C-alpha cells in the first residue's frame, strides 16, 4: 500500500473516482482542494481525502471529504491516509486540523487517526472533530468526550449496521490510536 499527498490547495489535482465504489466521488474533481490518496499494490486508488484551509483561520486545515473504496472499508486505510495529511499539514505550520463527520463509522475512524470530538456540530448536523485534541473549558475526559459524540449519533435515525456499531461501543473509551499517534 502506498500513501501519497498529490497537491495542496488551491491548486489540487482533479481526481475522477468511480461513484459506484467511492462516496463523494464528485467532490474530488474540484481543483481548489488539496488531495491525498492511498494506492494498492497495482497503483489503483483505493482511498482519497480532499482538504483546504479554513476561510477565516489560516492556522486551521479542514479535511473536507474522506472516501475509501466500498470493498476496502474497515481495513484502517482511511485513518492512515488522514494521518499522512495531518503530519504533512503540521510540517507546513498548520496548528490544527478539523473535520465534520456525518456517521459513527467516520467518527470512529477519525478517532483512530488521533482526532477528538469538539462538542460542536455543523448546521447540517455533522460532528466536528479536531487534532490535536481540542482545548476547552470542559472537564471532559477522553472517554466522556468520545461517548458524547456517540450519543449525538444515537439520537438519529440509523441503519441497522450503525445501531449495532453504536451498541457495541456503549460505555467504552475511545479506540486505540495507531502507532505514532499521541
PDB file of N, CA and C in Angstrom, residues 63-124:
ATOM      1  N   UNK A  63     -10.183  18.851   6.710  1.00  0.00           N
ATOM      2  CA  UNK A  63     -10.348  17.679   5.855  1.00  0.00           C
ATOM      3  C   UNK A  63     -11.808  17.731   5.408  1.00  0.00           C
ATOM      4  N   UNK A  64     -12.054  17.837   4.126  1.00  0.00           N
ATOM      5  CA  UNK A  64     -13.416  18.048   3.630  1.00  0.00           C
ATOM      6  C   UNK A  64     -14.120  16.736   3.289  1.00  0.00           C
ATOM      7  N   UNK A  65     -13.437  15.877   2.595  1.00  0.00           N
ATOM      8  CA  UNK A  65     -14.047  14.608   2.176  1.00  0.00           C
ATOM      9  C   UNK A  65     -13.016  13.503   2.304  1.00  0.00           C
ATOM     10  N   UNK A  66     -13.426  12.416   2.918  1.00  0.00           N
ATOM     11  CA  UNK A  66     -12.596  11.225   3.016  1.00  0.00           C
ATOM     12  C   UNK A  66     -13.427  10.085   2.446  1.00  0.00           C
ATOM     13  N   UNK A  67     -12.840   9.339   1.527  1.00  0.00           N
ATOM     14  CA  UNK A  67     -13.576   8.224   0.941  1.00  0.00           C
ATOM     15  C   UNK A  67     -12.646   7.029   0.765  1.00  0.00           C
ATOM     16  N   UNK A  68     -13.196   5.859   1.006  1.00  0.00           N
ATOM     17  CA  UNK A  68     -12.463   4.606   0.848  1.00  0.00           C
ATOM     18  C   UNK A  68     -13.306   3.697  -0.029  1.00  0.00           C
ATOM     19  N   UNK A  69     -12.675   3.003  -0.951  1.00  0.00           N
ATOM     20  CA  UNK A  69     -13.367   2.050  -1.820  1.00  0.00           C
ATOM     21  C   UNK A  69     -14.278   1.168  -0.965  1.00  0.00           C
ATOM     22  N   UNK A  70     -15.517   1.025  -1.384  1.00  0.00           N
ATOM     23  CA  UNK A  70     -16.505   0.259  -0.601  1.00  0.00           C
ATOM     24  C   UNK A  70     -16.006  -1.135  -0.220  1.00  0.00           C
ATOM     25  N   UNK A  71     -15.215  -1.748  -1.085  1.00  0.00           N
ATOM     26  CA  UNK A  71     -14.712  -3.100  -0.817  1.00  0.00           C
ATOM     27  C   UNK A  71     -13.516  -3.129   0.137  1.00  0.00           C
ATOM     28  N   UNK A  72     -12.976  -1.957   0.487  1.00  0.00           N
ATOM     29  CA  UNK A  72     -11.781  -1.908   1.332  1.00  0.00           C
ATOM     30  C   UNK A  72     -12.030  -1.219   2.679  1.00  0.00           C
ATOM     31  N   UNK A  73     -13.264  -0.856   2.949  1.00  0.00           N
ATOM     32  CA  UNK A  73     -13.581  -0.176   4.204  1.00  0.00           C
ATOM     33  C   UNK A  73     -13.337  -1.114   5.387  1.00  0.00           C
ATOM     34  N   UNK A  74     -12.951  -0.521   6.502  1.00  0.00           N
ATOM     35  CA  UNK A  74     -12.711  -1.304   7.711  1.00  0.00           C
ATOM     36  C   UNK A  74     -11.303  -1.839   7.828  1.00  0.00           C
ATOM     37  N   UNK A  75     -10.428  -1.516   6.872  1.00  0.00           N
ATOM     38  CA  UNK A  75      -9.048  -2.012   6.899  1.00  0.00           C
ATOM     39  C   UNK A  75      -8.073  -1.011   7.514  1.00  0.00           C
ATOM     40  N   UNK A  76      -8.560   0.140   7.949  1.00  0.00           N
ATOM     41  CA  UNK A  76      -7.687   1.149   8.536  1.00  0.00           C
ATOM     42  C   UNK A  76      -7.023   2.066   7.532  1.00  0.00           C
ATOM     43  N   UNK A  77      -7.450   2.007   6.283  1.00  0.00           N
ATOM     44  CA  UNK A  77      -6.840   2.816   5.233  1.00  0.00           C
ATOM     45  C   UNK A  77      -7.187   4.298   5.407  1.00  0.00           C
ATOM     46  N   UNK A  78      -8.440   4.606   5.715  1.00  0.00           N
ATOM     47  CA  UNK A  78      -8.872   5.996   5.896  1.00  0.00           C
ATOM     48  C   UNK A  78      -8.111   6.693   7.014  1.00  0.00           C
ATOM     49  N   UNK A  79      -8.044   6.092   8.219  1.00  0.00           N
ATOM     50  CA  UNK A  79      -7.277   6.741   9.287  1.00  0.00           C
ATOM     51  C   UNK A  79      -5.805   6.948   8.927  1.00  0.00           C
ATOM     52  N   UNK A  80      -5.206   5.971   8.254  1.00  0.00           N
ATOM     53  CA  UNK A  80      -3.792   6.112   7.874  1.00  0.00           C
ATOM     54  C   UNK A  80      -3.611   7.257   6.874  1.00  0.00           C
ATOM     55  N   UNK A  81      -4.533   7.396   5.934  1.00  0.00           N
ATOM     56  CA  UNK A  81      -4.459   8.480   4.961  1.00  0.00           C
ATOM     57  C   UNK A  81      -4.643   9.838   5.654  1.00  0.00           C
ATOM     58  N   UNK A  82      -5.555   9.907   6.610  1.00  0.00           N
ATOM     59  CA  UNK A  82      -5.762  11.152   7.363  1.00  0.00           C
ATOM     60  C   UNK A  82      -4.533  11.507   8.187  1.00  0.00           C
ATOM     61  N   UNK A  83      -3.852  10.505   8.736  1.00  0.00           N
ATOM     62  CA  UNK A  83      -2.613  10.761   9.477  1.00  0.00           C
ATOM     63  C   UNK A  83      -1.538  11.349   8.561  1.00  0.00           C
ATOM     64  N   UNK A  84      -1.464  10.862   7.322  1.00  0.00           N
ATOM     65  CA  UNK A  84      -0.497  11.412   6.368  1.00  0.00           C
ATOM     66  C   UNK A  84      -0.755  12.902   6.155  1.00  0.00           C
ATOM     67  N   UNK A  85      -2.000  13.256   5.878  1.00  0.00           N
ATOM     68  CA  UNK A  85      -2.333  14.669   5.659  1.00  0.00           C
ATOM     69  C   UNK A  85      -2.065  15.468   6.927  1.00  0.00           C
ATOM     70  N   UNK A  86      -2.459  14.924   8.072  1.00  0.00           N
ATOM     71  CA  UNK A  86      -2.229  15.590   9.354  1.00  0.00           C
ATOM     72  C   UNK A  86      -0.748  15.902   9.541  1.00  0.00           C
ATOM     73  N   UNK A  87       0.099  14.910   9.350  1.00  0.00           N
ATOM     74  CA  UNK A  87       1.532  15.100   9.566  1.00  0.00           C
ATOM     75  C   UNK A  87       2.122  16.109   8.581  1.00  0.00           C
ATOM     76  N   UNK A  88       1.698  16.030   7.328  1.00  0.00           N
ATOM     77  CA  UNK A  88       2.181  16.972   6.312  1.00  0.00           C
ATOM     78  C   UNK A  88       1.698  18.393   6.612  1.00  0.00           C
ATOM     79  N   UNK A  89       0.476  18.517   7.125  1.00  0.00           N
ATOM     80  CA  UNK A  89      -0.076  19.833   7.463  1.00  0.00           C
ATOM     81  C   UNK A  89       0.730  20.476   8.588  1.00  0.00           C
ATOM     82  N   UNK A  90       1.121  19.697   9.575  1.00  0.00           N
ATOM     83  CA  UNK A  90       1.913  20.248  10.671  1.00  0.00           C
ATOM     84  C   UNK A  90       3.301  20.647  10.191  1.00  0.00           C
ATOM     85  N   UNK A  91       3.844  19.934   9.215  1.00  0.00           N
ATOM     86  CA  UNK A  91       5.124  20.329   8.622  1.00  0.00           C
ATOM     87  C   UNK A  91       4.990  21.659   7.888  1.00  0.00           C
ATOM     88  N   UNK A  92       3.792  21.973   7.415  1.00  0.00           N
ATOM     89  CA  UNK A  92       3.520  23.247   6.721  1.00  0.00           C
ATOM     90  C   UNK A  92       3.045  24.314   7.709  1.00  0.00           C
ATOM     91  N   UNK A  93       3.171  24.052   8.991  1.00  0.00           N
ATOM     92  CA  UNK A  93       2.880  25.006  10.068  1.00  0.00           C
ATOM     93  C   UNK A  93       1.403  25.259  10.344  1.00  0.00           C
ATOM     94  N   UNK A  94       0.527  24.370   9.922  1.00  0.00           N
ATOM     95  CA  UNK A  94      -0.853  24.470  10.394  1.00  0.00           C
ATOM     96  C   UNK A  94      -0.843  24.073  11.871  1.00  0.00           C
ATOM     97  N   UNK A  95      -1.685  24.707  12.663  1.00  0.00           N
ATOM     98  CA  UNK A  95      -1.733  24.424  14.092  1.00  0.00           C
ATOM     99  C   UNK A  95      -2.795  23.402  14.465  1.00  0.00           C
ATOM    100  N   UNK A  96      -3.809  23.256  13.607  1.00  0.00           N
ATOM    101  CA  UNK A  96      -4.876  22.298  13.906  1.00  0.00           C
ATOM    102  C   UNK A  96      -5.526  21.831  12.611  1.00  0.00           C
ATOM    103  N   UNK A  97      -6.105  20.653  12.701  1.00  0.00           N
ATOM    104  CA  UNK A  97      -6.911  20.106  11.615  1.00  0.00           C
ATOM    105  C   UNK A  97      -8.299  19.848  12.158  1.00  0.00           C
ATOM    106  N   UNK A  98      -9.281  20.037  11.311  1.00  0.00           N
ATOM    107  CA  UNK A  98     -10.667  19.797  11.704  1.00  0.00           C
ATOM    108  C   UNK A  98     -11.349  19.001  10.601  1.00  0.00           C
ATOM    109  N   UNK A  99     -12.381  18.290  11.001  1.00  0.00           N
ATOM    110  CA  UNK A  99     -13.217  17.565  10.055  1.00  0.00           C
ATOM    111  C   UNK A  99     -14.614  17.446  10.650  1.00  0.00           C
ATOM    112  N   UNK A 100     -15.619  17.486   9.800  1.00  0.00           N
ATOM    113  CA  UNK A 100     -17.008  17.291  10.217  1.00  0.00           C
ATOM    114  C   UNK A 100     -17.460  15.947   9.663  1.00  0.00           C
ATOM    115  N   UNK A 101     -17.990  15.081  10.532  1.00  0.00           N
ATOM    116  CA  UNK A 101     -18.390  13.734  10.114  1.00  0.00           C
ATOM    117  C   UNK A 101     -19.885  13.543  10.302  1.00  0.00           C
ATOM    118  N   UNK A 102     -20.463  12.700   9.441  1.00  0.00           N
ATOM    119  CA  UNK A 102     -21.918  12.516   9.466  1.00  0.00           C
ATOM    120  C   UNK A 102     -22.359  11.104   9.818  1.00  0.00           C
ATOM    121  N   UNK A 103     -21.419  10.251  10.245  1.00  0.00           N
ATOM    122  CA  UNK A 103     -21.815   8.893  10.618  1.00  0.00           C
ATOM    123  C   UNK A 103     -20.837   8.333  11.643  1.00  0.00           C
ATOM    124  N   UNK A 104     -21.287   7.364  12.428  1.00  0.00           N
ATOM    125  CA  UNK A 104     -20.429   6.841  13.504  1.00  0.00           C
ATOM    126  C   UNK A 104     -19.196   6.093  13.008  1.00  0.00           C
ATOM    127  N   UNK A 105     -19.236   5.549  11.796  1.00  0.00           N
ATOM    128  CA  UNK A 105     -18.061   4.847  11.265  1.00  0.00           C
ATOM    129  C   UNK A 105     -16.928   5.838  10.997  1.00  0.00           C
ATOM    130  N   UNK A 106     -17.264   6.975  10.395  1.00  0.00           N
ATOM    131  CA  UNK A 106     -16.266   8.014  10.146  1.00  0.00           C
ATOM    132  C   UNK A 106     -15.758   8.586  11.464  1.00  0.00           C
ATOM    133  N   UNK A 107     -16.657   8.774  12.416  1.00  0.00           N
ATOM    134  CA  UNK A 107     -16.299   9.275  13.737  1.00  0.00           C
ATOM    135  C   UNK A 107     -15.217   8.383  14.355  1.00  0.00           C
ATOM    136  N   UNK A 108     -15.455   7.091  14.344  1.00  0.00           N
ATOM    137  CA  UNK A 108     -14.503   6.123  14.907  1.00  0.00           C
ATOM    138  C   UNK A 108     -13.176   6.151  14.149  1.00  0.00           C
ATOM    139  N   UNK A 109     -13.247   6.207  12.833  1.00  0.00           N
ATOM    140  CA  UNK A 109     -12.030   6.219  12.014  1.00  0.00           C
ATOM    141  C   UNK A 109     -11.171   7.442  12.328  1.00  0.00           C
ATOM    142  N   UNK A 110     -11.800   8.598  12.487  1.00  0.00           N
ATOM    143  CA  UNK A 110     -11.035   9.803  12.785  1.00  0.00           C
ATOM    144  C   UNK A 110     -10.471   9.764  14.198  1.00  0.00           C
ATOM    145  N   UNK A 111     -11.184   9.144  15.124  1.00  0.00           N
ATOM    146  CA  UNK A 111     -10.608   8.951  16.461  1.00  0.00           C
ATOM    147  C   UNK A 111      -9.341   8.107  16.349  1.00  0.00           C
ATOM    148  N   UNK A 112      -9.367   7.093  15.505  1.00  0.00           N
ATOM    149  CA  UNK A 112      -8.182   6.241  15.328  1.00  0.00           C
ATOM    150  C   UNK A 112      -7.006   7.032  14.754  1.00  0.00           C
ATOM    151  N   UNK A 113      -7.318   8.101  14.027  1.00  0.00           N
ATOM    152  CA  UNK A 113      -6.269   8.948  13.443  1.00  0.00           C
ATOM    153  C   UNK A 113      -5.814  10.047  14.403  1.00  0.00           C
ATOM    154  N   UNK A 114      -6.346  10.042  15.648  1.00  0.00           N
ATOM    155  CA  UNK A 114      -5.892  10.987  16.647  1.00  0.00           C
ATOM    156  C   UNK A 114      -6.782  12.195  16.854  1.00  0.00           C
ATOM    157  N   UNK A 115      -7.882  12.300  16.129  1.00  0.00           N
ATOM    158  CA  UNK A 115      -8.814  13.414  16.284  1.00  0.00           C
ATOM    159  C   UNK A 115      -9.727  13.164  17.484  1.00  0.00           C
ATOM    160  N   UNK A 116     -10.372  14.220  17.976  1.00  0.00           N
ATOM    161  CA  UNK A 116     -11.312  14.091  19.082  1.00  0.00           C
ATOM    162  C   UNK A 116     -12.486  15.043  18.854  1.00  0.00           C
ATOM    163  N   UNK A 117     -13.618  14.685  19.394  1.00  0.00           N
ATOM    164  CA  UNK A 117     -14.853  15.465  19.279  1.00  0.00           C
ATOM    165  C   UNK A 117     -14.699  16.793  20.009  1.00  0.00           C
ATOM    166  N   UNK A 118     -15.144  17.874  19.366  1.00  0.00           N
ATOM    167  CA  UNK A 118     -15.053  19.216  19.944  1.00  0.00           C
ATOM    168  C   UNK A 118     -16.284  19.590  20.756  1.00  0.00           C
ATOM    169  N   UNK A 119     -17.380  18.840  20.602  1.00  0.00           N
ATOM    170  CA  UNK A 119     -18.651  19.221  21.210  1.00  0.00           C
ATOM    171  C   UNK A 119     -19.479  20.081  20.278  1.00  0.00           C
ATOM    172  N   UNK A 120     -18.950  20.400  19.116  1.00  0.00           N
ATOM    173  CA  UNK A 120     -19.636  21.238  18.131  1.00  0.00           C
ATOM    174  C   UNK A 120     -20.258  20.382  17.036  1.00  0.00           C
ATOM    175  N   UNK A 121     -21.314  20.921  16.435  1.00  0.00           N
ATOM    176  CA  UNK A 121     -21.891  20.329  15.227  1.00  0.00           C
ATOM    177  C   UNK A 121     -22.016  21.429  14.185  1.00  0.00           C
ATOM    178  N   UNK A 122     -22.082  21.032  12.935  1.00  0.00           N
ATOM    179  CA  UNK A 122     -22.285  21.992  11.851  1.00  0.00           C
ATOM    180  C   UNK A 122     -23.774  22.238  11.684  1.00  0.00           C
ATOM    181  N   UNK A 123     -24.115  23.138  10.811  1.00  0.00           N
ATOM    182  CA  UNK A 123     -25.518  23.421  10.526  1.00  0.00           C
ATOM    183  C   UNK A 123     -26.257  22.261   9.886  1.00  0.00           C
ATOM    184  N   UNK A 124     -25.518  21.278   9.397  1.00  0.00           N
ATOM    185  CA  UNK A 124     -26.164  20.100   8.801  1.00  0.00           C
ATOM    186  C   UNK A 124     -25.942  18.860   9.662  1.00  0.00           C
TER     187      UNK A 124
END
